[in-house]
Coordinates of C-alpha atoms and ligand atoms in Angstrom, one line a residue:
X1 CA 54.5 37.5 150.5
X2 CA 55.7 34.8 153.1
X3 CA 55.2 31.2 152.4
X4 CA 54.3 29.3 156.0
X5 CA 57.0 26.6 157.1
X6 CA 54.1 23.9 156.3
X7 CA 53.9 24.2 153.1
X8 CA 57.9 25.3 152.6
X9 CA 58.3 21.7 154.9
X10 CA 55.2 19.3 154.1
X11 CA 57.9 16.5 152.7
X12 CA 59.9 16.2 154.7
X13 CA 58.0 14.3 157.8
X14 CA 60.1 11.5 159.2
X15 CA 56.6 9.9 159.8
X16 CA 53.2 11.0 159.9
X17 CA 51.9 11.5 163.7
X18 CA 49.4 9.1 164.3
X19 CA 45.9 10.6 164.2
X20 CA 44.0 10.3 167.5
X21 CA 40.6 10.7 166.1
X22 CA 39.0 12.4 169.2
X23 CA 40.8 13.3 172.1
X24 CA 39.5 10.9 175.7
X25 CA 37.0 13.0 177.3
X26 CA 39.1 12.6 180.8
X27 CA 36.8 15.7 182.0
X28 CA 33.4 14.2 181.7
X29 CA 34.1 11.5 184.1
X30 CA 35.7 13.4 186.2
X31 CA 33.9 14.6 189.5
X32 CA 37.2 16.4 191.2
X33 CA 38.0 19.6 190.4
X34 CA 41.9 21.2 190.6
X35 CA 43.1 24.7 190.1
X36 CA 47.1 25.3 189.4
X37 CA 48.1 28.9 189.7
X38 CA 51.7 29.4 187.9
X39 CA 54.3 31.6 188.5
X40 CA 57.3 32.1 187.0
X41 CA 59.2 30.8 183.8
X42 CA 57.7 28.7 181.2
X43 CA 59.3 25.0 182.6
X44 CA 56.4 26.0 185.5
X45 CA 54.3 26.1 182.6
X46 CA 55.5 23.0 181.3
X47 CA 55.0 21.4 185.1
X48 CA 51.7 22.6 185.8
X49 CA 50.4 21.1 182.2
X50 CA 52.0 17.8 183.1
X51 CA 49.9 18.1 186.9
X52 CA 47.1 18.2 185.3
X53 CA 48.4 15.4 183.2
X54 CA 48.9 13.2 186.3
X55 CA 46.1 14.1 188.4
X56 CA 43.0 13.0 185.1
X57 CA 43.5 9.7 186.0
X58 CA 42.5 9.8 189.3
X59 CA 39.2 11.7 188.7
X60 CA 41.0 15.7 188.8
X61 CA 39.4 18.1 186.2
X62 CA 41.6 21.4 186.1
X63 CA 39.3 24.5 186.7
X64 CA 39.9 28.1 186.3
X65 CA 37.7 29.1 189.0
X66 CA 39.9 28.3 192.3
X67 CA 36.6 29.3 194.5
X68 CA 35.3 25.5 193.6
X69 CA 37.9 23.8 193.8
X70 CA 38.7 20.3 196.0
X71 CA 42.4 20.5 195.2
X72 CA 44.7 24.2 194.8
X73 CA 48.5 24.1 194.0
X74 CA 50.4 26.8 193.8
X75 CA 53.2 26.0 191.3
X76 CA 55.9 28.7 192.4
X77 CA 58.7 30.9 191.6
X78 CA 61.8 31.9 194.0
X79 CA 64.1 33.6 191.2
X80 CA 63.5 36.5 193.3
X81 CA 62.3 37.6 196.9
X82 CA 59.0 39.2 195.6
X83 CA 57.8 36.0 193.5
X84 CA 58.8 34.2 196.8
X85 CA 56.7 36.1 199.1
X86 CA 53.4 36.3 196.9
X87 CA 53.1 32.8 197.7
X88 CA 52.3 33.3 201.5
X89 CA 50.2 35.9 200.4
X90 CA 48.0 34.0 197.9
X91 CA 48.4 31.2 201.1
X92 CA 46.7 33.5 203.4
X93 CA 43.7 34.3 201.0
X94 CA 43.1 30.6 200.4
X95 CA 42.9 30.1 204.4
X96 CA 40.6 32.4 204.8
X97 CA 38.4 30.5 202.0
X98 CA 38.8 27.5 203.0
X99 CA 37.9 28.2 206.7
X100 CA 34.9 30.3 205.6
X101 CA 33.8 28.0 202.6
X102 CA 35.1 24.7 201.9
X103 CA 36.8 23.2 204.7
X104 CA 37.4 20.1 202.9
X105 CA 39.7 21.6 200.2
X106 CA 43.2 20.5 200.1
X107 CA 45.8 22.6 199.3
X108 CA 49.8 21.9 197.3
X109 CA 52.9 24.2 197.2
X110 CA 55.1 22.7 194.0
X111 CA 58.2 24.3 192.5
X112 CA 61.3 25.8 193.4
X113 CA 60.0 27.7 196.8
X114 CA 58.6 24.2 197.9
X115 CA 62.0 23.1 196.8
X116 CA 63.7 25.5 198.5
X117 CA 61.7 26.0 201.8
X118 CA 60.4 22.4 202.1
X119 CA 58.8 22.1 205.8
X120 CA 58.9 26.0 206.5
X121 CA 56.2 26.5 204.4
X122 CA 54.2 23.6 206.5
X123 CA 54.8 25.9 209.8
X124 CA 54.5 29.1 208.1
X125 CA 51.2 28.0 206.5
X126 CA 49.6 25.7 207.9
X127 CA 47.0 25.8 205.4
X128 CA 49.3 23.6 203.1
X129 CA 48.6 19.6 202.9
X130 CA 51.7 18.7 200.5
X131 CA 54.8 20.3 199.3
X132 CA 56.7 19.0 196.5
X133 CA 59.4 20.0 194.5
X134 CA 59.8 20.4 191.0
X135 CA 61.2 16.5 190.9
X136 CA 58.3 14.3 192.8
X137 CA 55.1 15.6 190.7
X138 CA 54.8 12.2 189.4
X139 CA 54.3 11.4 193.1
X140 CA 50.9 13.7 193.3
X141 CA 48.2 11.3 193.6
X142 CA 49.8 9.4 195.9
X143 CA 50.4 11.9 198.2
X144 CA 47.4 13.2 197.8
X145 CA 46.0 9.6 198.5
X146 CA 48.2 9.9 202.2
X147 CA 46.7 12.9 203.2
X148 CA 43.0 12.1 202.2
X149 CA 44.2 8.9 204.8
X150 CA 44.8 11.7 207.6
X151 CA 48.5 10.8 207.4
X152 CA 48.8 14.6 208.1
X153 CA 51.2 17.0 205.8
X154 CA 53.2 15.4 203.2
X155 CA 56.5 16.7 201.6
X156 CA 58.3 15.2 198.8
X157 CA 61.4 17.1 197.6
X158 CA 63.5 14.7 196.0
X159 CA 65.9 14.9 193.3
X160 CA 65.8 12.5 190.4
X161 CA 64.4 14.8 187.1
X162 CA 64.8 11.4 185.3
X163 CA 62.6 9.6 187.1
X164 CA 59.5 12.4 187.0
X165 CA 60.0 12.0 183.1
X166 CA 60.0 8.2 183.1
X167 CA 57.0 8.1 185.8
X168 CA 55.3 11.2 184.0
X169 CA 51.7 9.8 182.4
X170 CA 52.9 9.4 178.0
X171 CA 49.1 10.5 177.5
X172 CA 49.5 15.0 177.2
X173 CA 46.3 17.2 177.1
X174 CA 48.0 20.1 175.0
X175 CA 46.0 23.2 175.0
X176 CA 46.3 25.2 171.9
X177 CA 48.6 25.1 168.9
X178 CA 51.7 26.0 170.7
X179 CA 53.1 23.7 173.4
X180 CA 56.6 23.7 175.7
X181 CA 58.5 20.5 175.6
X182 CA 61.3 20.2 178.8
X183 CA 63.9 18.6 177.6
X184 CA 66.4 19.8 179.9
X185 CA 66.4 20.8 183.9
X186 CA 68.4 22.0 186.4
X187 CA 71.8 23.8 185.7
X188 CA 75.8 24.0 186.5
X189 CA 76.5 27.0 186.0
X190 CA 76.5 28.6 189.7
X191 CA 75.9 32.3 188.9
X192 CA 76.3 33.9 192.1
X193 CA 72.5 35.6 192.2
X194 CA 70.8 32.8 191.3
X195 CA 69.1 30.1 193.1
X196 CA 68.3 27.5 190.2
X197 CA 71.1 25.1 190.7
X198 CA 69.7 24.9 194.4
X199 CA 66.0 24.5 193.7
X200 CA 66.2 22.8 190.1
X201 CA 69.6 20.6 190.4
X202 CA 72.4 19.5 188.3
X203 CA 71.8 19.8 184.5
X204 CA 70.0 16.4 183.1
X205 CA 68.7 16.5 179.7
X206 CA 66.1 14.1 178.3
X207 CA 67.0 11.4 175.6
X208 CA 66.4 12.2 172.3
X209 CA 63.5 9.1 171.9
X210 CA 61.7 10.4 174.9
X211 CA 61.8 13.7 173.5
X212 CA 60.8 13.1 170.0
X213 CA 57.5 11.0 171.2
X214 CA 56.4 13.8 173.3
X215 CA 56.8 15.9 170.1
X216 CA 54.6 13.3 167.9
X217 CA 51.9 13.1 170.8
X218 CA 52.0 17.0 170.7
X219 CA 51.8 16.7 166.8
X220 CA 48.8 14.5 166.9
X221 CA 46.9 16.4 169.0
X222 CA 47.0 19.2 166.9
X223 CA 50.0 21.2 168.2
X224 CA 51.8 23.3 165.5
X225 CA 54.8 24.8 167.4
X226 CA 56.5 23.1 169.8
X227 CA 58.8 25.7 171.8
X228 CA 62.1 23.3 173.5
X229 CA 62.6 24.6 177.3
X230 CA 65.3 24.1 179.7
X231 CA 67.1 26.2 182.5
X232 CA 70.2 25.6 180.0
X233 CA 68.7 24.5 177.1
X234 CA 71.2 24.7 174.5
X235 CA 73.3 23.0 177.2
X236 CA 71.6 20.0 176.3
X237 CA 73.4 16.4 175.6
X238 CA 70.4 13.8 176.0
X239 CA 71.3 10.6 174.5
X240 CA 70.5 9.8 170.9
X241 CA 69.2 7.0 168.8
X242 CA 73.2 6.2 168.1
X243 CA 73.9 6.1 172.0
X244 CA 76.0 9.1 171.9
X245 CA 75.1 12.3 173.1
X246 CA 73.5 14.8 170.6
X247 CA 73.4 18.4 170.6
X248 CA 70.5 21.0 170.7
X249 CA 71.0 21.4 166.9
X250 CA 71.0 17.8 166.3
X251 CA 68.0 17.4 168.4
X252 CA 65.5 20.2 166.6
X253 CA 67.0 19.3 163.2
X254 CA 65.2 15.5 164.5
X255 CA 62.0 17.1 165.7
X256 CA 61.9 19.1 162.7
X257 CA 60.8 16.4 160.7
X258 CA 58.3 15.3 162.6
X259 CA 55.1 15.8 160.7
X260 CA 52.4 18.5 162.2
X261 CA 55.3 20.5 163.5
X262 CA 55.7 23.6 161.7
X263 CA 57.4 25.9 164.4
X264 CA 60.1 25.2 166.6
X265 CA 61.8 27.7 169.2
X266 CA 64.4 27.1 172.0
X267 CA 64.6 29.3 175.3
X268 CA 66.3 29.8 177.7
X269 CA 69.9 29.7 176.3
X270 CA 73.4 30.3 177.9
X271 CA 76.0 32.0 176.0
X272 CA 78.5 29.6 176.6
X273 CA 76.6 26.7 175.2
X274 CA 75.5 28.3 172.0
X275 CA 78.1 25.9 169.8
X276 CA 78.6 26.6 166.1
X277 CA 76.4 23.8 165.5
X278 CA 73.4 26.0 167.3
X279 CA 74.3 28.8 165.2
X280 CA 74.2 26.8 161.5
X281 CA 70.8 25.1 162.3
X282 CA 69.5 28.8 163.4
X283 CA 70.5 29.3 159.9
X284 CA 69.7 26.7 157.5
X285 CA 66.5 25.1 159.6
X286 CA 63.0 26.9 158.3
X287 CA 61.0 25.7 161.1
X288 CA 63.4 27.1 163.3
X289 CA 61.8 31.0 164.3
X290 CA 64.2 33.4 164.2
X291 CA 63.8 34.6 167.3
X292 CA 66.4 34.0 170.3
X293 CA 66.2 34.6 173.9
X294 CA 70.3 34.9 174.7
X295 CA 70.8 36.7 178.6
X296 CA 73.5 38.6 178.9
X297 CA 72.7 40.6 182.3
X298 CA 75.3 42.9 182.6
X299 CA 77.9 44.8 179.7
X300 CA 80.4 45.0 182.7
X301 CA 83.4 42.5 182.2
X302 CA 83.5 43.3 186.0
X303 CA 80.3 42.3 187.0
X304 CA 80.0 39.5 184.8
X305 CA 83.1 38.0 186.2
X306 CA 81.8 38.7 190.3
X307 CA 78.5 37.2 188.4
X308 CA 80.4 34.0 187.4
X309 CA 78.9 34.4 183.7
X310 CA 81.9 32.7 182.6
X311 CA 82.5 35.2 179.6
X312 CA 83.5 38.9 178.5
X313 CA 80.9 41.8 177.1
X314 CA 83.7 41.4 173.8
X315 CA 82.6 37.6 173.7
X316 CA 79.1 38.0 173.6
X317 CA 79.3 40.7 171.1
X318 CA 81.6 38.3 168.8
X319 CA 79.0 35.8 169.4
X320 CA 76.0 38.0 168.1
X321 CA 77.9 39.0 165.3
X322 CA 78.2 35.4 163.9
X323 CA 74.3 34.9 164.4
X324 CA 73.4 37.4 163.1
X325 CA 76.1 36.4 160.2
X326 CA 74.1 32.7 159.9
X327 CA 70.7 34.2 160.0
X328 CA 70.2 38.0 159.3
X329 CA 66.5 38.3 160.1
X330 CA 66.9 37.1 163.5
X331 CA 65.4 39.0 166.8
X332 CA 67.3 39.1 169.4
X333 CA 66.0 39.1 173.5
X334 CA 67.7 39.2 177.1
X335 CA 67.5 39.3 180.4
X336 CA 69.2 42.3 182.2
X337 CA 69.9 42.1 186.0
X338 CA 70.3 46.5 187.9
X339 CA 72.1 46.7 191.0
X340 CA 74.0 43.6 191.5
X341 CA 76.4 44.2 194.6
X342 CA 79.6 46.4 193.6
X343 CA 77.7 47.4 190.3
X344 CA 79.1 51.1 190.3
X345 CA 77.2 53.9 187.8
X346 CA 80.2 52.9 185.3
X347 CA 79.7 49.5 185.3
X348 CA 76.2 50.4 184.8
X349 CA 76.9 52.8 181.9
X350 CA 78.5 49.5 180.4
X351 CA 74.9 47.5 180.4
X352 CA 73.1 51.0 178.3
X353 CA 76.3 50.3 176.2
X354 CA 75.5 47.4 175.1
X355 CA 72.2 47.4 174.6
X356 CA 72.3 50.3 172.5
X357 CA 75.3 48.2 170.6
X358 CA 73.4 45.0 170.4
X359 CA 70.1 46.3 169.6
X360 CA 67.1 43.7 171.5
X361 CA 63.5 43.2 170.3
X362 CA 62.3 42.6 173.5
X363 CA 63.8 42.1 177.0
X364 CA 63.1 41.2 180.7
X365 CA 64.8 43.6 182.9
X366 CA 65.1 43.0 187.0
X367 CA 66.8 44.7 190.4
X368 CA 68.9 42.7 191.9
X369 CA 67.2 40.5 194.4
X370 CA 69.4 39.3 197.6
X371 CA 68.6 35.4 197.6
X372 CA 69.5 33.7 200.6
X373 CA 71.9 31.1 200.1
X374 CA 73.4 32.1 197.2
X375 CA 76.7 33.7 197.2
X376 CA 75.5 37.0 195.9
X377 CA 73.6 37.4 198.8
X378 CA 77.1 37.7 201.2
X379 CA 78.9 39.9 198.9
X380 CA 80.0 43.5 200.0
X381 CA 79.0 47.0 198.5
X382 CA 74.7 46.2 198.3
X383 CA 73.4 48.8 196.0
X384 CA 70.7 50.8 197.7
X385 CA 67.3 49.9 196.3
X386 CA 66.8 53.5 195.2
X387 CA 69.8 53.3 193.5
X388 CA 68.1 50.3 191.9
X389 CA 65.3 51.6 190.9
X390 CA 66.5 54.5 188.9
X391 CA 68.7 52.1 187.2
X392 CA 66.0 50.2 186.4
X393 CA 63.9 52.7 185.0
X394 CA 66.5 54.4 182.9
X395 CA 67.6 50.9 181.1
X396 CA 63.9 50.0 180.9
X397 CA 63.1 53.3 178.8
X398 CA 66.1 52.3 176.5
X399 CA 64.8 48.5 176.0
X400 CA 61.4 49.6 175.8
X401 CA 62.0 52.4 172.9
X402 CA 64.3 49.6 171.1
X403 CA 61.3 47.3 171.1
X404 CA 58.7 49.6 170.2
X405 CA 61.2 50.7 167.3
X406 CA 61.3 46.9 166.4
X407 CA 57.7 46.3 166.1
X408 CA 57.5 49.7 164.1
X409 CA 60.2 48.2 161.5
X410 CA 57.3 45.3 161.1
X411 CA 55.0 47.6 159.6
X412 CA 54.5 46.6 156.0
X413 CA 56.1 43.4 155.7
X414 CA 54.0 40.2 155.8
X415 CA 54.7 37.4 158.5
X416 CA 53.5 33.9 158.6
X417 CA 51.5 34.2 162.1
X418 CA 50.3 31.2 163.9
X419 CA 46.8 31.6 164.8
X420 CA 46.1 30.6 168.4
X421 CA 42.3 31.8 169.1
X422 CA 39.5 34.7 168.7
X423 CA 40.2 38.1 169.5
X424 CA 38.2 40.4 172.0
X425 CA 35.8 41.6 169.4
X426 CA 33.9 39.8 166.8
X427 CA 35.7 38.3 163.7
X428 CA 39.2 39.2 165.2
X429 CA 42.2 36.7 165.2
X430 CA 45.3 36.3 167.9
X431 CA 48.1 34.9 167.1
X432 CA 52.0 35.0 167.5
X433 CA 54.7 36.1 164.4
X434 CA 57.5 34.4 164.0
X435 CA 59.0 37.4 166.7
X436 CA 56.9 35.8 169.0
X437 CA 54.6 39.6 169.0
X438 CA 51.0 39.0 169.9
X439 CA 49.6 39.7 166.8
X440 CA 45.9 40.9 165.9
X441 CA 43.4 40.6 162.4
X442 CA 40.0 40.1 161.0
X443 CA 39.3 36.7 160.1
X444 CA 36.8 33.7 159.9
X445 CA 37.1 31.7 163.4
X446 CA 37.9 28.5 160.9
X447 CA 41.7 29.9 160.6
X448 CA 42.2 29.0 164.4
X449 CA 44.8 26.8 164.4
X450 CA 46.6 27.6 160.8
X451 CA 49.1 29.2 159.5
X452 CA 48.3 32.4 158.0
X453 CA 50.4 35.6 156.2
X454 CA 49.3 38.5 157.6
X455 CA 50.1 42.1 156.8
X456 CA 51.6 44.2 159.3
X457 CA 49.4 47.4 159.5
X458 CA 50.0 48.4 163.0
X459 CA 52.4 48.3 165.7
X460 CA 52.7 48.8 169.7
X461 CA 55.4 48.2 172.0
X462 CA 53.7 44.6 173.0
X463 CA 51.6 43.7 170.3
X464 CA 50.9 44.0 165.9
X465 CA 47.8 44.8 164.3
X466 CA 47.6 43.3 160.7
X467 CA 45.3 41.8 157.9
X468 CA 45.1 38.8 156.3
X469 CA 47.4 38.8 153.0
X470 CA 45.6 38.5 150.1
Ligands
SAM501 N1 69.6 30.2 182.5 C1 69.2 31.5 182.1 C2 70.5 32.3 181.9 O1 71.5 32.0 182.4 O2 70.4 33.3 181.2 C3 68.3 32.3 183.0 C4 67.3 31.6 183.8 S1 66.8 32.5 185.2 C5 65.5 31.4 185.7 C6 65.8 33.8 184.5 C7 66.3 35.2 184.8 O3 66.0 35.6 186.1 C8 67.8 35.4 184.7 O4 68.3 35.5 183.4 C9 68.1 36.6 185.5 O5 68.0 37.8 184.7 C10 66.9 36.7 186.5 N2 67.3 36.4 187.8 C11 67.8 35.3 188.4 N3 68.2 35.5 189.7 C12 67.9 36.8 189.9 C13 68.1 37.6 191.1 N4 68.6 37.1 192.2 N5 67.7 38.9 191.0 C14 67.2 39.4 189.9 N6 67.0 38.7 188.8 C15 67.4 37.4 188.8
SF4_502 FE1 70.6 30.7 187.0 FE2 73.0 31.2 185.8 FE3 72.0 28.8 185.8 FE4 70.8 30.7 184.4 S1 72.9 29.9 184.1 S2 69.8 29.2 185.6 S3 71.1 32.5 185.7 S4 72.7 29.9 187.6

C-alpha cells in the first residue's frame, strides 16, 4: 500500500499558505457574462484561467453556456492548419448568433492565431471586436472599454510576456485541485515545422518569487497539484531569491515545500534542456509524479537534423536510460510528428524503432502540417497526405497497444490518486494517478479533494477503474 506525498511531506512546508477563509464571491456581483472556448495546449489553459481572472473585476462572470453570453473569446491554437481553421468556423456560427439573437454581443480572438494573423482575422471575420495575442491579455478590459466607446476593432499583439505577468490581477480563481502554473513562454529553439517561436516569442521565464506566490495563492485556495508549464519548460532560468538564475530543479525543489502542495508535474520539456540536475530531482523529490512528457518526434537522425532538433535518436535513448536509472517507476510520453517533408518509409521505420525501443505510456501523434512561414513549409520532397495517413495510423496502433499494455501493468498495484470530482453515476469518484490516467471508484463525495490509495481493478487504453484501499 502507497503512502500519499502529504502525509510522506506534511513537515516539510517552508510556510503554511495563508488560509483565505471563503473565497470573494466575484460572481454574485457580477451582471456580465463571458464564455472562453480553448484550444490547444495547456498554457491556453493557463491564459484563458487568467482571462477570466482579469475580466471579474470589471463585472465578467465566465459562463459555460456561450448562447448568453455579452463577451465570447476564442482562445486559439495554430500548431497546425486544422486547429487554425476551426476558428473561422466556430467565427461563422457565432455570426450567425449574434445577428439572429444578440446583436450586442462582443466578440475576442486571443492566442497564437490572433498572434499570428493579427488584422486578417478582422477582414476575414468581421464578426471579431478585438484580437490579442497571447502577450496583451492584461490589456482586456481596456480594450474592451474602447470598443464599447465605438472606437471600432481593436488589436493588441505586442510582445512583452513580462509585462502580462507583472500586470496580470495576483488574485487566481483556481478551479479544482489541480492547477497549471506558466512559468516559462515562448521558445528558441526554431524547429523548422513549428510556428511557436513566431506566435509565442523568445524564451522568458518567470522569477522564482513571482512563481512561488502564485503557488501559495494556488495552495490556499485549495489546490493540491500544481502542474509547471512552459513551451520549454525545463528551459527555464527565472531569477532566484540569490539574484542568479535557477534551474527547473531548483525551482520545484522550492515549490515543493510549499505547504498544501502535494503534487508537482512539469510539461512540456525539450531534450536538450533536461540537465542532470532535472534528472536527480526526478529522483529524489516525492512530490515530483513520475510521469514525463519528453517529445522526441522522429527516430530518424535524418529527419531530426532537417527538423533542427538539435540531437541524435542515440542521444535521446542515452538520455532515457539515465532517467529511467534516477527514477525506475517513471512513465514515459511524446509527441510524434508522420510525414515531415523528405521523411522516406525508412526514416519512418526508424520512429516504429524507437518507440518499440523506448516503450511510452501515452503519446500524441500528428501528420505533418505545412505552416506558412516556417521553414518546413518551403522544403522539397512533401509527403503526400495519403502517405501520411497510413503512417499515422500504423504508428498510432503501436502507441496505442503500448499504452493499453501500460494501464494493463497497473492492475493490482495501489496508486495514491488525486480525487478531482464525482463520477457519472452515484457514489463514483474521478481522479488522476500519479500516471496522470483518469481513474474511477466508489466513494463518499467528502474524498473530493484528497488524496486517496486506490486499488487498480481495471484498465482501458484511456482510463483505470479501482477501489478505495482498505
Ligand atoms: N516544445 C515542445 C517540444 O519541443 O517538444 C513541443 C511544443 S508544440 C506546441 C506541441 C507539439 O505539436 C510538438 O511536439 C509537435 O509534435 C506538434 N507540432 C508542432 N508543429 C507541428 C506541425 N507543423 N505539424 C504537426 N505537428 C506539429
Ligand atoms: Fe516548437 Fe520546437 Fe520550440 Fe517545441 S522546441 S515549441 S516544437 S520550436
Amino acid at each position: 500500500m502507497t503512502t500519499s506525498p502529504r502525509e510522506k511531506n506534511a513537515p516539510r512546508d517552508i510556510d503554511a499558505p495563508a488560509i483565505i477563509a471563503a473565497k470573494p464571491d466575484v460572481t454574485k456581483a457580477n451582471s456580465k457574462k463571458v464564455f472562453i472556448k480553448t484550444y490547444g495546449c495547456q498554457m491556453n489553459v493557463y491564459d484563458s484561467e487568467r482571462m477570466a481572472d482579469v475580466l471579474a473585476p470589471i463585472g465578467y462572470a465566465p459562463t459555460d453556456a456561450p448562447d448568453h453570453a455579452d463577451l465570447v473569446i476564442l482562445n486559439t491554437c495554430h500548431i497546425r492548419e486544422k486547429a487554425a481553421e476551426k476558428v473561422y468556423s466556430e467565427l461563422g456560427r457565432i455570426r450567425k448568433y449574434k445577428e439572429t439573437n444578440k446583436p450586442d454581443m462582443k466578440v475576442a480572438v486571443a492566442g497564437c492565431v490572433a498572434q499570428a494573423e493579427g488584422a486578417e482575422i478582422m477582414s476575414r471575420a468581421p464578426v471579431v471586436d478585438m484580437v490579442l495575442g497571447p502577450q496583451t491579455y492584461h490589456k482586456l478590459p481596456e480594450m474592451i472599454a474602447k470598443v464599447h466607446r465605438g472606437t471600432g476593432q481593436v488589436l493588441e499583439t505586442e510582445f512583452d510576456t513580462l509585462e502580462k505577468f507583472d500586470e496580470l490581477p495576483e488574485l487566481r480563481q483556481p478551479k479544482g485541485f489541480s492547477s497549471f502554473l506558466t512559468i516559462q513562454e515562448g521558445c528558441d529553439k526554431f524547429c523548422t515545422f513549428c510556428v511557436v517561436p513566431y506566435t509565442r516569442g523568445a524564451e522568458v521565464s518567470r522569477s522564482v518569487a513571482h512563481v512561488v506566490a502564485e503557488a501559495r495563492q494556488l495552495a490556499a485556495h485549495g489546490v493540491r497539484e500544481i502542474t509547471l508549464i512552459g513551451q520549454n519548460v525545463n528551459a527555464y532560468n527565472g531569477i532566484g531569491e540569490d539574484g542568479k538564475e535557477w534551474t527547473l530543479g531548483q525551482l520545484i525543489r522550492h515549490v515543493a515545500l510549499i505547504g498544501g502542495i502535494d503534487r508537482i508535474r512539469f510539461t512540456t520539456s525539450h531534450p536538450r534542456d533536461m540537465d542532470d540536475d532535472l534528472i536527480e530531482t526526478l529522483g529524489n523529490e516525492p512530490k515530483l509524479m513520475p510521469y514525463l512528457h519528453l517529445p522526441i518526434q522522429a527516430g530518424s537522425n535524418k529527419v531530426l537534423h532537417a527538423m533542427n532538433r538539435g540531437h541524435t535518436y542515440a542521444e535521446y535513448k542515452e538520455l532515457i536510460a539515465k532517467i529511467r536509472a534516477a527514477r525506475p517507476d517513471i512513465a514515459l510520453s511524446g509527441d510524434f510528428i508522420v510525414g515531415f517533408p523528405g521523411e522516406t518509409e525508412t526514416d519512418f521505420q526508424q520512429t516504429m524503432k524507437c518507440v518499440e525501443e523506448i516503450g511510452y505510456g501515452s503519446s500524441f501523434s500528428f501528420k505533418y502540417s505545412v505552416r506558412p512561414g516556417t521553414p518546413g513549409a518551403g522544403l522539397p520532397r512533401q509527403v503526400p497526405e495519403d502517405e501520411k495517413q497510413d503512417r499515422l495510423v500504423r504508428l498510432q496502433a503501436l502507441l496505442y497497444q503500448q499504452q493499453q499494455d501500460f494501464n494493463k501493468s497497473l492492475i493490482g498495484r495501489t496508486l495514491s490518486v488525486l480525487v478531482e470530482g464525482v463520477g457519472r453515476k452515484d457514489d463514483q469518484l474521478f481522479g488522476r494517478s500519479p500516471y496522470l490516467q483518469g481513474t474511477h471508484f466508489d466513494g463518499p463525495k467528502d474524498l473530493v479533494g484528497q488524496i486517496v490509495d486506490v486499488k487498480i481493478t481495471d484498465a482501458g487504453r484511456n482510463s483505470l477503474v479501482g477501489e478505495l484501499a482498505t
